[in-house]
XYZ file of N, CA and C in Angstrom:
819
model
N 7.792 -32.934 -3.104
C 7.748 -31.766 -2.238
C 8.280 -30.531 -2.978
N 7.775 -29.370 -2.599
C 8.153 -28.132 -3.271
C 9.441 -27.586 -2.666
N 10.340 -27.157 -3.526
C 11.569 -26.506 -3.086
C 11.685 -25.155 -3.788
N 12.572 -24.327 -3.280
C 12.791 -23.024 -3.916
C 13.304 -23.199 -5.340
N 14.116 -24.229 -5.556
C 14.650 -24.476 -6.896
C 13.526 -24.780 -7.878
N 12.507 -25.514 -7.418
C 11.372 -25.814 -8.287
C 10.658 -24.540 -8.716
N 10.537 -23.608 -7.779
C 9.880 -22.335 -8.095
C 10.699 -21.575 -9.130
N 12.014 -21.497 -8.903
C 12.879 -20.784 -9.838
C 12.889 -21.456 -11.209
N 12.904 -22.783 -11.230
C 12.889 -23.509 -12.506
C 11.600 -23.233 -13.272
N 10.472 -23.205 -12.546
C 9.185 -22.918 -13.187
C 9.188 -21.510 -13.768
N 9.724 -20.571 -13.007
C 9.785 -19.187 -13.479
C 10.689 -19.061 -14.702
N 11.797 -19.783 -14.700
C 12.722 -19.718 -15.832
C 12.076 -20.256 -17.100
N 11.286 -21.323 -16.976
C 10.564 -21.860 -18.130
C 9.635 -20.812 -18.724
N 8.941 -20.112 -17.851
C 8.013 -19.070 -18.302
C 8.767 -17.968 -19.035
N 9.870 -17.503 -18.440
C 10.630 -16.409 -19.042
C 11.271 -16.830 -20.360
N 11.779 -18.068 -20.426
C 12.389 -18.564 -21.663
C 11.375 -18.584 -22.798
N 10.141 -18.927 -22.472
C 9.099 -19.037 -23.497
C 8.532 -17.679 -23.894
N 8.188 -16.857 -22.903
C 7.506 -15.590 -23.185
C 8.460 -14.445 -23.498
N 9.700 -14.549 -23.022
C 10.643 -13.464 -23.228
C 10.408 -12.304 -22.268
N 11.301 -11.327 -22.282
C 11.240 -10.223 -21.312
C 10.405 -9.043 -21.811
N 9.206 -9.333 -22.316
C 8.439 -8.283 -22.993
C 7.105 -7.972 -22.337
N 6.816 -8.595 -21.214
C 5.460 -8.523 -20.683
C 5.411 -7.853 -19.316
N 4.191 -7.504 -18.930
C 3.969 -6.922 -17.612
C 3.808 -8.029 -16.577
N 3.833 -7.609 -15.326
C 3.796 -8.540 -14.193
C 2.638 -9.526 -14.274
N 1.434 -9.033 -14.600
C 0.247 -9.890 -14.614
C 0.347 -11.049 -15.583
N 1.034 -10.841 -16.704
C 1.196 -11.906 -17.702
C 2.068 -13.024 -17.142
N 3.178 -12.655 -16.526
C 4.066 -13.665 -15.940
C 3.385 -14.388 -14.780
N 2.613 -13.656 -14.003
C 1.895 -14.288 -12.893
C 0.926 -15.342 -13.409
N 0.164 -14.990 -14.437
C -0.798 -15.943 -15.000
C -0.086 -17.166 -15.568
N 1.046 -16.934 -16.231
C 1.775 -18.037 -16.851
C 2.385 -18.974 -15.817
N 2.963 -18.420 -14.753
C 3.617 -19.297 -13.777
C 2.585 -20.083 -12.973
N 1.400 -19.528 -12.770
C 0.358 -20.303 -12.106
C -0.003 -21.534 -12.948
N -0.045 -21.336 -14.258
C -0.326 -22.472 -15.138
C 0.826 -23.473 -15.095
N 2.054 -22.975 -15.035
C 3.213 -23.864 -14.937
C 3.184 -24.644 -13.625
N 2.778 -23.992 -12.544
C 2.623 -24.701 -11.266
C 1.632 -25.854 -11.408
N 0.522 -25.585 -12.092
C -0.478 -26.654 -12.282
C 0.102 -27.790 -13.118
N 0.844 -27.431 -14.164
C 1.444 -28.454 -15.026
C 2.456 -29.317 -14.269
N 3.106 -28.714 -13.281
C 4.131 -29.426 -12.496
C 3.571 -30.011 -11.199
N 2.254 -29.964 -11.038
C 1.603 -30.465 -9.816
C 2.130 -29.774 -8.565
N 2.368 -28.476 -8.666
C 2.770 -27.680 -7.508
C 1.525 -27.002 -6.946
N 1.044 -27.444 -5.788
C -0.167 -26.824 -5.225
C 0.113 -25.405 -4.738
N -0.845 -24.547 -4.922
C -0.685 -23.150 -4.506
C -2.043 -22.566 -4.141
N -1.999 -21.484 -3.417
C -3.204 -20.702 -3.137
C -2.961 -19.308 -3.689
N -3.855 -18.880 -4.543
C -3.652 -17.608 -5.238
C -4.529 -16.506 -4.654
N -3.917 -15.357 -4.398
C -4.615 -14.140 -3.998
C -5.573 -14.360 -2.820
N -5.012 -14.890 -1.746
C -5.765 -15.013 -0.493
C -6.033 -13.614 0.079
N -7.235 -13.390 0.564
C -7.537 -12.127 1.232
C -6.796 -12.071 2.564
N -5.962 -11.070 2.727
C -5.145 -10.923 3.932
C -5.513 -9.622 4.623
N -5.798 -9.709 5.916
C -6.096 -8.527 6.709
C -4.776 -7.844 7.079
N -4.614 -6.602 6.670
C -3.388 -5.862 6.953
C -3.518 -5.183 8.310
N -2.552 -5.452 9.184
C -2.575 -4.923 10.548
C -1.532 -3.819 10.677
N -1.962 -2.680 11.216
C -1.074 -1.539 11.433
C -1.179 -1.111 12.891
N -0.098 -1.303 13.641
C -0.050 -0.967 15.064
C -1.211 -1.588 15.845
N -1.553 -2.820 15.467
C -2.607 -3.543 16.165
C -3.997 -3.314 15.620
N -4.136 -2.474 14.592
C -5.450 -2.135 14.042
C -5.564 -2.632 12.600
N -6.723 -3.172 12.255
C -6.978 -3.588 10.877
C -7.214 -2.352 10.018
N -6.471 -2.234 8.913
C -6.620 -1.065 8.043
C -7.104 -1.442 6.645
N -7.468 -2.706 6.452
C -7.986 -3.128 5.156
C -7.462 -4.494 4.776
N -7.780 -4.924 3.579
C -7.321 -6.219 3.076
C -6.566 -6.039 1.762
N -5.643 -6.951 1.521
C -4.927 -7.025 0.257
C -4.769 -8.494 -0.113
N -4.385 -8.755 -1.358
C -4.276 -10.129 -1.834
C -2.881 -10.378 -2.395
N -1.987 -11.001 -1.629
C -0.675 -11.360 -2.170
C -0.834 -12.340 -3.322
N 0.163 -12.373 -4.187
C 0.027 -13.137 -5.427
C -0.145 -14.632 -5.201
N 0.674 -15.210 -4.318
C 0.693 -16.671 -4.237
C 1.242 -17.135 -2.894
N 0.657 -18.210 -2.375
C 1.156 -18.838 -1.149
C 1.381 -20.318 -1.444
N 2.595 -20.785 -1.163
C 2.973 -22.178 -1.381
C 3.298 -22.828 -0.049
N 3.407 -24.147 -0.061
C 3.876 -24.890 1.109
C 5.255 -25.459 0.791
N 6.280 -24.917 1.442
C 7.655 -25.342 1.206
C 8.182 -26.152 2.375
N 9.163 -26.992 2.089
C 9.831 -27.747 3.149
C 10.810 -26.840 3.878
N 10.751 -26.849 5.215
C 11.725 -26.079 5.983
C 12.938 -26.954 6.293
N 13.864 -26.437 7.061
C 15.100 -27.167 7.358
C 14.858 -28.426 8.181
N 13.695 -28.483 8.849
C 13.357 -29.658 9.656
C 12.575 -30.694 8.858
N 12.387 -30.426 7.566
C 11.651 -31.360 6.726
C 10.146 -31.250 6.847
N 9.675 -30.180 7.469
C 8.233 -29.967 7.619
C 7.768 -28.885 6.653
N 6.499 -28.997 6.235
C 5.952 -27.992 5.334
C 5.547 -26.740 6.105
N 5.793 -25.586 5.516
C 5.343 -24.325 6.093
C 4.938 -23.384 4.960
N 4.013 -22.488 5.283
C 3.545 -21.554 4.263
C 4.663 -20.599 3.861
N 4.711 -20.329 2.569
C 5.751 -19.476 1.994
C 5.093 -18.553 0.982
N 5.198 -17.244 1.213
C 4.529 -16.261 0.361
C 5.431 -15.870 -0.805
N 4.847 -15.790 -1.994
C 5.600 -15.371 -3.179
C 4.883 -14.196 -3.837
N 5.591 -13.094 -3.974
C 5.054 -11.903 -4.641
C 5.801 -11.726 -5.962
N 5.038 -11.657 -7.063
C 5.633 -11.566 -8.399
C 5.880 -10.108 -8.785
N 6.986 -9.880 -9.468
C 7.305 -8.560 -10.002
C 7.921 -8.711 -11.390
N 7.903 -7.614 -12.147
C 8.589 -7.559 -13.441
C 9.304 -6.213 -13.498
N 10.427 -6.133 -12.800
C 11.121 -4.867 -12.582
C 12.572 -4.946 -13.049
N 13.151 -3.776 -13.311
C 14.571 -3.724 -13.657
C 15.433 -4.072 -12.454
N 14.953 -3.723 -11.260
C 15.644 -4.126 -10.031
C 14.662 -4.088 -8.871
N 14.922 -4.911 -7.879
C 14.073 -4.990 -6.688
C 14.504 -3.903 -5.715
N 13.545 -3.101 -5.273
C 13.843 -1.994 -4.366
C 13.339 -2.306 -2.960
N 13.733 -1.445 -2.033
C 13.357 -1.637 -0.631
C 11.850 -1.621 -0.440
N 11.131 -0.830 -1.248
C 9.682 -0.738 -1.060
C 8.977 -2.037 -1.415
N 9.512 -2.802 -2.392
C 8.925 -4.113 -2.695
C 9.179 -5.099 -1.547
N 10.365 -5.030 -0.957
C 10.648 -5.873 0.205
C 9.736 -5.502 1.372
N 9.500 -4.215 1.553
C 8.645 -3.756 2.646
C 7.222 -4.283 2.475
N 6.740 -4.313 1.232
C 5.408 -4.852 0.974
C 5.309 -6.301 1.441
N 6.318 -7.112 1.106
C 6.315 -8.518 1.517
C 6.412 -8.631 3.033
N 7.214 -7.773 3.666
C 7.320 -7.797 5.126
C 5.975 -7.498 5.790
N 5.230 -6.554 5.230
C 3.903 -6.238 5.772
C 2.991 -7.454 5.670
N 3.030 -8.144 4.529
C 2.242 -9.368 4.377
C 2.648 -10.416 5.411
N 3.946 -10.652 5.547
C 4.428 -11.682 6.468
C 4.037 -11.366 7.902
N 4.188 -10.093 8.296
C 3.835 -9.702 9.658
C 2.338 -9.839 9.895
N 1.529 -9.461 8.908
C 0.073 -9.525 9.058
C -0.429 -10.962 9.084
N 0.243 -11.853 8.340
C -0.183 -13.247 8.237
C 0.510 -14.148 9.246
N 1.532 -13.626 9.928
C 2.337 -14.411 10.862
C 3.016 -15.591 10.156
N 3.560 -15.318 8.982
C 4.338 -16.286 8.216
C 5.813 -15.918 8.343
N 6.672 -16.922 8.486
C 8.088 -16.653 8.741
C 8.839 -16.128 7.526
N 8.560 -16.712 6.346
C 9.372 -16.382 5.178
C 8.507 -16.174 3.940
N 9.079 -15.409 3.027
C 8.471 -15.206 1.724
C 9.557 -14.821 0.744
N 9.138 -14.455 -0.464
C 10.125 -14.080 -1.472
C 9.497 -13.184 -2.522
N 10.351 -12.403 -3.150
C 9.977 -11.671 -4.355
C 10.533 -12.457 -5.534
N 9.651 -12.854 -6.445
C 10.059 -13.555 -7.662
C 9.985 -12.546 -8.801
N 11.143 -12.106 -9.258
C 11.199 -11.014 -10.229
C 11.579 -11.521 -11.615
N 10.700 -11.254 -12.580
C 10.993 -11.525 -13.982
C 11.671 -10.262 -14.524
N 12.986 -10.236 -14.455
C 13.729 -9.023 -14.784
C 13.755 -8.823 -16.293
N 13.021 -7.813 -16.743
C 12.900 -7.563 -18.175
C 14.132 -6.859 -18.744
N 14.953 -6.293 -17.881
C 16.168 -5.616 -18.353
C 17.299 -6.601 -18.618
N 17.435 -7.583 -17.738
C 18.535 -8.548 -17.863
C 18.082 -9.903 -18.396
N 16.760 -10.065 -18.593
C 16.201 -11.335 -19.078
C 16.596 -12.492 -18.159
N 16.491 -12.247 -16.847
C 16.840 -13.263 -15.854
C 15.757 -13.338 -14.779
N 15.797 -14.427 -14.033
C 14.911 -14.616 -12.890
C 15.672 -14.264 -11.616
N 15.048 -13.475 -10.767
C 15.624 -13.130 -9.466
C 14.690 -13.633 -8.374
N 15.263 -14.323 -7.408
C 14.493 -14.879 -6.297
C 15.087 -14.308 -5.013
N 14.423 -13.308 -4.450
C 14.947 -12.638 -3.254
C 14.108 -13.022 -2.049
N 14.715 -13.761 -1.131
C 13.985 -14.197 0.062
C 13.845 -13.050 1.054
N 12.692 -12.991 1.690
C 12.387 -11.953 2.680
C 11.890 -12.642 3.942
N 12.373 -12.197 5.088
C 11.967 -12.788 6.363
C 10.996 -11.885 7.106
N 10.173 -12.509 7.934
C 9.265 -11.755 8.797
C 10.083 -10.803 9.664
N 9.755 -9.518 9.660
C 10.560 -8.547 10.411
C 10.422 -8.640 11.916
N 9.447 -9.422 12.400
C 9.299 -9.621 13.838
C 9.045 -8.331 14.585
N 9.857 -8.057 15.614
C 9.639 -6.896 16.476
C 9.820 -5.575 15.740
N 10.508 -5.632 14.599
C 10.686 -4.413 13.801
C 9.330 -3.839 13.384
N 8.355 -4.724 13.146
C 7.000 -4.305 12.802
C 6.119 -4.603 14.003
N 5.754 -3.578 14.748
C 4.989 -3.775 15.975
C 3.584 -4.264 15.654
N 3.203 -5.392 16.242
C 1.842 -5.893 16.060
C 0.988 -5.654 17.299
N 1.632 -5.310 18.415
C 0.872 -5.029 19.630
C 0.052 -3.764 19.443
N -1.156 -3.772 19.996
C -2.031 -2.625 19.831
C -1.486 -1.422 20.588
N -1.507 -0.269 19.921
C -1.056 0.989 20.510
C -2.280 1.817 20.859
N -2.267 2.434 22.027
C -3.411 3.233 22.468
C -3.022 4.700 22.577
N -4.020 5.558 22.393
C -3.795 6.992 22.501
C -3.458 7.364 23.939
N -2.437 8.211 24.100
C -2.033 8.645 25.433
C -2.255 10.137 25.637
N -2.863 10.790 24.652
C -3.061 12.226 24.754
C -4.303 12.633 23.975
N -4.702 13.861 24.135
C -5.839 14.392 23.388
C -5.398 15.643 22.650
N -6.062 15.911 21.544
C -5.721 17.060 20.719
C -7.009 17.623 20.144
N -7.177 18.925 20.218
C -8.417 19.547 19.779
C -8.441 19.861 18.291
N -7.283 20.102 17.690
C -7.293 20.456 16.275
C -6.065 19.934 15.559
N -6.260 19.669 14.256
C -5.187 19.152 13.429
C -4.282 20.300 12.990
N -3.040 19.967 12.635
C -2.135 20.950 12.041
C -1.194 20.228 11.077
N -0.386 21.013 10.364
C 0.493 20.433 9.355
C 1.483 19.445 9.956
N 1.980 19.745 11.151
C 2.984 18.884 11.773
C 2.402 17.515 12.116
N 1.167 17.505 12.635
C 0.524 16.232 12.972
C 0.317 15.398 11.716
N -0.178 16.021 10.639
C -0.397 15.296 9.390
C 0.919 14.798 8.796
N 1.941 15.639 8.854
C 3.249 15.253 8.322
C 3.796 14.035 9.050
N 3.717 14.037 10.362
C 4.232 12.917 11.146
C 3.414 11.656 10.907
N 2.093 11.815 10.777
C 1.235 10.661 10.489
C 1.607 10.041 9.146
N 1.782 10.888 8.126
C 2.169 10.382 6.816
C 3.510 9.688 6.836
N 4.465 10.248 7.558
C 5.797 9.643 7.656
C 5.732 8.274 8.319
N 4.997 8.166 9.416
C 4.860 6.886 10.115
C 4.270 5.822 9.192
N 3.242 6.205 8.453
C 2.539 5.248 7.590
C 3.423 4.803 6.430
N 4.101 5.746 5.770
C 4.979 5.389 4.657
C 6.156 4.547 5.136
N 6.695 4.866 6.307
C 7.812 4.087 6.851
C 7.410 2.639 7.088
N 6.158 2.410 7.427
C 5.689 1.048 7.707
C 5.223 0.339 6.436
N 4.303 0.964 5.702
C 3.679 0.302 4.556
C 4.521 0.371 3.290
N 5.453 1.349 3.212
C 6.138 1.573 1.950
C 5.202 2.239 0.957
N 5.563 2.200 -0.313
C 4.751 2.854 -1.343
C 4.102 1.876 -2.313
N 4.482 0.611 -2.269
C 4.032 -0.355 -3.275
C 2.524 -0.573 -3.249
N 1.904 -0.498 -2.076
C 0.463 -0.737 -1.975
C -0.354 0.350 -2.682
N 0.245 1.498 -2.987
C -0.502 2.577 -3.644
C -0.870 2.223 -5.076
N -0.214 1.184 -5.648
C -0.523 0.773 -7.017
C -1.668 -0.231 -7.075
N -2.145 -0.679 -5.944
C -3.231 -1.655 -5.907
C -4.510 -1.042 -6.463
N -5.347 -1.892 -7.070
C -6.606 -1.392 -7.653
C -7.538 -0.806 -6.600
N -7.326 -1.162 -5.339
C -8.150 -0.597 -4.263
C -7.737 0.821 -3.904
N -6.658 1.302 -4.520
C -6.259 2.687 -4.313
C -5.586 2.923 -2.980
N -5.941 4.042 -2.367
C -5.236 4.503 -1.172
C -5.927 4.120 0.126
N -6.853 3.183 0.092
C -7.636 2.898 1.297
C -6.760 2.481 2.477
N -5.708 1.674 2.225
C -4.822 1.264 3.326
C -4.162 2.473 3.971
N -3.694 3.371 3.144
C -2.989 4.553 3.648
C -3.936 5.474 4.411
N -5.140 5.634 3.900
C -6.117 6.493 4.581
C -6.489 5.914 5.944
N -6.681 4.597 5.990
C -7.034 3.967 7.266
C -5.866 4.020 8.250
N -4.650 3.814 7.743
C -3.482 3.863 8.627
C -3.245 5.280 9.154
N -3.432 6.292 8.302
C -3.330 7.678 8.771
C -4.419 7.953 9.796
N -5.607 7.381 9.596
C -6.685 7.525 10.586
C -6.252 6.995 11.943
N -5.559 5.842 11.937
C -5.042 5.288 13.192
C -4.095 6.287 13.850
N -3.176 6.838 13.069
C -2.207 7.790 13.622
C -2.899 9.020 14.203
N -3.907 9.531 13.512
C -4.605 10.728 13.993
C -5.377 10.435 15.273
N -5.983 9.252 15.351
C -6.708 8.891 16.582
C -5.739 8.697 17.742
N -4.559 8.172 17.442
C -3.552 8.024 18.495
C -3.086 9.384 19.018
N -3.263 10.413 18.213
C -2.955 11.779 18.646
C -4.128 12.429 19.376
N -5.216 11.672 19.525
C -6.369 12.181 20.259
C -7.344 12.986 19.430
N -7.212 12.943 18.102
C -8.103 13.707 17.234
C -9.396 12.953 16.973
N -10.492 13.678 16.902
C -11.801 13.121 16.577
C -12.194 13.631 15.198
N -12.665 12.751 14.335
C -12.994 13.158 12.967
C -13.921 12.130 12.330
N -14.468 12.494 11.195
C -15.263 11.609 10.360
C -14.877 11.847 8.913
N -15.340 10.965 8.031
C -15.279 11.260 6.601
C -16.639 11.802 6.190
N -16.681 12.541 5.117
C -17.960 13.117 4.704
C -17.984 13.322 3.200
N -19.180 13.397 2.656
C -19.383 13.634 1.227
C -20.379 14.766 1.047
N -20.039 15.706 0.191
C -20.921 16.827 -0.118
C -21.554 16.619 -1.498
N -22.855 16.865 -1.631
C -23.473 16.806 -2.959
C -23.119 18.045 -3.774
N -22.899 17.860 -5.046
C -22.682 18.982 -5.958
C -23.940 19.153 -6.800
N -24.514 20.328 -6.729
C -25.797 20.597 -7.378
C -25.625 21.571 -8.538
N -26.413 21.352 -9.566
C -26.530 22.322 -10.646
C -27.993 22.736 -10.742
N -28.283 23.999 -10.384
C -29.650 24.527 -10.363
C -30.564 23.588 -9.569
N -30.060 23.237 -8.372
C -30.764 22.367 -7.424
C -30.853 20.906 -7.874
N -30.150 20.546 -8.926
C -30.150 19.162 -9.408
C -28.824 18.501 -9.023
N -28.901 17.350 -8.360
C -27.707 16.630 -7.909
C -27.004 16.003 -9.110
N -25.752 16.424 -9.350
C -25.027 15.905 -10.511
C -23.849 14.997 -10.134
N -23.257 15.210 -8.952
C -22.165 14.348 -8.490
C -21.883 14.661 -7.019
N -20.811 14.092 -6.486
C -20.448 14.303 -5.084
C -18.960 14.618 -4.985
N -18.585 15.207 -3.862
C -17.169 15.437 -3.558
C -16.915 14.947 -2.137
N -15.894 14.098 -1.992
C -15.641 13.450 -0.700
C -14.416 14.039 -0.010
N -14.511 14.128 1.312
C -13.373 14.487 2.159
C -13.012 13.269 3.003
N -11.727 12.945 3.031
C -11.273 11.806 3.836
C -11.457 12.063 5.324
N -11.233 13.316 5.741
C -11.329 13.664 7.160
C -11.999 15.027 7.305
N -12.994 15.102 8.183
C -13.529 16.392 8.604
C -13.453 16.416 10.121
N -12.801 17.427 10.662
C -12.505 17.493 12.090
C -13.558 18.320 12.829
N -13.503 18.257 14.148
C -14.532 18.897 14.980
C -14.628 20.405 14.751
N -13.519 21.021 14.367
C -13.527 22.471 14.147
C -13.917 22.857 12.721
N -14.340 21.866 11.921
C -14.781 22.137 10.558
C -13.688 22.091 9.518
N -12.435 21.927 9.932
C -11.348 21.807 8.968
C -11.370 20.418 8.333
N -10.808 20.319 7.125
C -10.866 19.069 6.369
C -9.468 18.692 5.887
N -9.331 17.424 5.481
C -8.062 16.952 4.915
C -8.335 15.817 3.943
N -7.562 15.777 2.877
C -7.596 14.686 1.913
C -6.190 14.153 1.685
N -6.116 12.871 1.300
C -4.845 12.224 0.989
C -4.806 11.910 -0.498
N -3.667 12.197 -1.132
C -3.458 11.813 -2.525
C -2.095 11.133 -2.644
N -1.895 10.413 -3.749
C -0.585 9.866 -4.094
C -0.133 10.541 -5.382
N 1.160 10.827 -5.488
C 1.629 11.571 -6.650
C 2.896 10.964 -7.242
N 3.051 11.166 -8.562
C 4.282 10.815 -9.261
C 5.203 12.018 -9.402
N 4.615 13.180 -9.675
C 5.411 14.404 -9.744
C 4.624 15.542 -9.103
N 5.326 16.595 -8.765
C 4.740 17.654 -7.951
C 3.680 18.466 -8.687
N 3.658 18.401 -10.021
C 2.614 19.105 -10.767
C 1.233 18.541 -10.443
N 1.188 17.246 -10.119
C -0.092 16.635 -9.743
C -0.614 17.226 -8.438
N 0.287 17.551 -7.532
C -0.119 18.167 -6.266
C -0.706 19.550 -6.526
N -0.027 20.326 -7.368
C -0.494 21.679 -7.676
C -1.891 21.644 -8.282
N -2.104 20.726 -9.240
C -3.418 20.609 -9.882
C -4.487 20.204 -8.877
N -4.133 19.248 -8.005
C -5.127 18.785 -7.036
C -5.489 19.882 -6.045
N -4.500 20.640 -5.612
C -4.749 21.697 -4.631
C -5.686 22.762 -5.201
N -5.558 23.069 -6.488
C -6.472 24.023 -7.121
C -7.913 23.528 -7.028
N -8.108 22.259 -7.351
C -9.452 21.666 -7.275
C -9.955 21.640 -5.838
N -9.087 21.198 -4.932
C -9.434 21.097 -3.515
C -9.843 22.459 -2.956
N -9.077 23.480 -3.299
C -9.365 24.828 -2.825
C -10.694 25.336 -3.368
N -10.976 25.022 -4.630
C -12.237 25.459 -5.237
C -13.435 24.823 -4.541
N -13.327 23.538 -4.211
C -14.437 22.869 -3.522
C -14.580 23.366 -2.090
N -13.469 23.639 -1.431
C -13.563 24.230 -0.090
C -14.348 25.535 -0.134
N -14.049 26.351 -1.132
C -14.751 27.626 -1.277
C -16.231 27.391 -1.553
N -16.524 26.425 -2.397
C -17.911 26.114 -2.755
C -18.726 25.706 -1.535
N -18.095 24.932 -0.636
C -18.814 24.408 0.527
C -18.647 25.280 1.769
N -17.959 26.396 1.637
C -17.790 27.302 2.769
C -16.832 26.790 3.824
N -15.857 25.984 3.400
C -14.858 25.442 4.332
C -13.673 26.394 4.380
N -13.326 26.844 5.559
C -12.326 27.894 5.692
C -10.888 27.391 5.626
N -10.668 26.154 5.991
C -9.286 25.680 6.033
C -9.237 24.179 5.774
N -8.264 23.771 4.971
C -8.108 22.348 4.683
C -6.656 22.004 4.424
N -6.371 20.719 4.411
C -5.010 20.228 4.207
C -5.028 19.133 3.152
N -3.970 19.083 2.369
C -3.749 17.972 1.446
C -2.457 17.284 1.861
N -2.547 15.998 2.167
C -1.357 15.204 2.484
C -1.005 14.404 1.238
N 0.108 14.752 0.609
C 0.519 14.116 -0.645
C 1.602 13.086 -0.364
N 1.312 11.833 -0.688
C 2.245 10.731 -0.439
C 2.887 10.304 -1.753
N 4.187 10.040 -1.757
C 4.874 9.663 -2.996
C 4.529 8.240 -3.411
N 4.480 8.002 -4.723
C 4.250 6.649 -5.228
C 5.538 5.843 -5.311
N 6.674 6.515 -5.174
C 7.960 5.829 -5.222
C 8.770 6.173 -3.989
N 9.478 5.172 -3.476
C 10.201 5.316 -2.209
C 11.251 6.417 -2.255
N 11.933 6.584 -3.401
C 12.999 7.581 -3.449
C 12.465 8.999 -3.361
N 11.155 9.168 -3.544
C 10.563 10.499 -3.429
C 10.081 10.786 -2.017
N 10.339 9.869 -1.106
C 9.800 10.024 0.242
C 10.235 11.335 0.880
N 11.455 11.743 0.642
C 11.952 12.976 1.247
C 11.245 14.207 0.686
N 10.578 14.046 -0.470
C 9.869 15.166 -1.078
C 8.381 15.157 -0.730
N 8.020 14.273 0.191
C 6.605 14.206 0.576
C 6.132 15.587 1.035
N 5.004 16.030 0.491
C 4.538 17.386 0.765
C 3.210 17.367 1.490
N 3.016 18.343 2.328
C 1.719 18.591 2.932
C 1.381 20.035 2.587
N 0.242 20.258 1.984
C -0.108 21.586 1.514
C -1.291 22.104 2.311
N -1.106 23.217 2.970
C -2.186 23.846 3.712
C -2.937 24.790 2.782
N -4.248 24.695 2.763
C -5.057 25.494 1.855
C -5.989 26.386 2.654
N -5.869 27.660 2.469
C -6.763 28.610 3.127
C -7.922 28.944 2.189
N -9.059 29.282 2.775
C -10.201 29.718 1.975
C -9.851 31.013 1.238
N -10.160 31.038 -0.054
C -9.896 32.229 -0.861
C -10.943 33.301 -0.569
């Protein structure tokens, strides 16, 4: 039977052999092979539907799901998310909590190959239960137009729930865009996404997409940033395309890629030049 000690022992073997020099994906690949060598059954990268306030906002694939013995001697699913970090932060724990809540699994863990201390860290995480509302929330009001305050509050709600770790996924910001969509609909806003063709002398050369276009013709896009210079650069581009398409007003909701930058989350209102 699988125990937490077996998982930690397998991880330690990997770290002892490979050393603290690799990225997360290398350790993940190695420990999966070690699991096979030790006859530890696992399920890798199961497609999981992420639920936000009762609404599906997309899918993600946690690294590994094992069957561990609980205190009653029965097997139960146990989620393991691999990391290779100097220290485990709240946003990594939040990512695991979102998985546990969406999958209705009681427990999971972050298995960290700490490259700074050359040690294995096994941090158990529990399903947050009522802390993460799974009951469907319905709109109780209507709103005719978007504004900075509505977008700011929507972004705050989404980051508080999802954290920032999902922004590094190869699928990009789709979870965040869908979750913000839920928040905007709960505020009674009606909108669509849209794509404009970019033409050169009547020849279609590429497209430009807006995440949200509202009934009054205003638009909004979501980006993730590491530093504020990225916001400035994006706003210049965004403003230029608004002018090109005759859009009079738009918003950029900039979400931080790291949790400690959450207080610096910016929303930039762009007027037509």
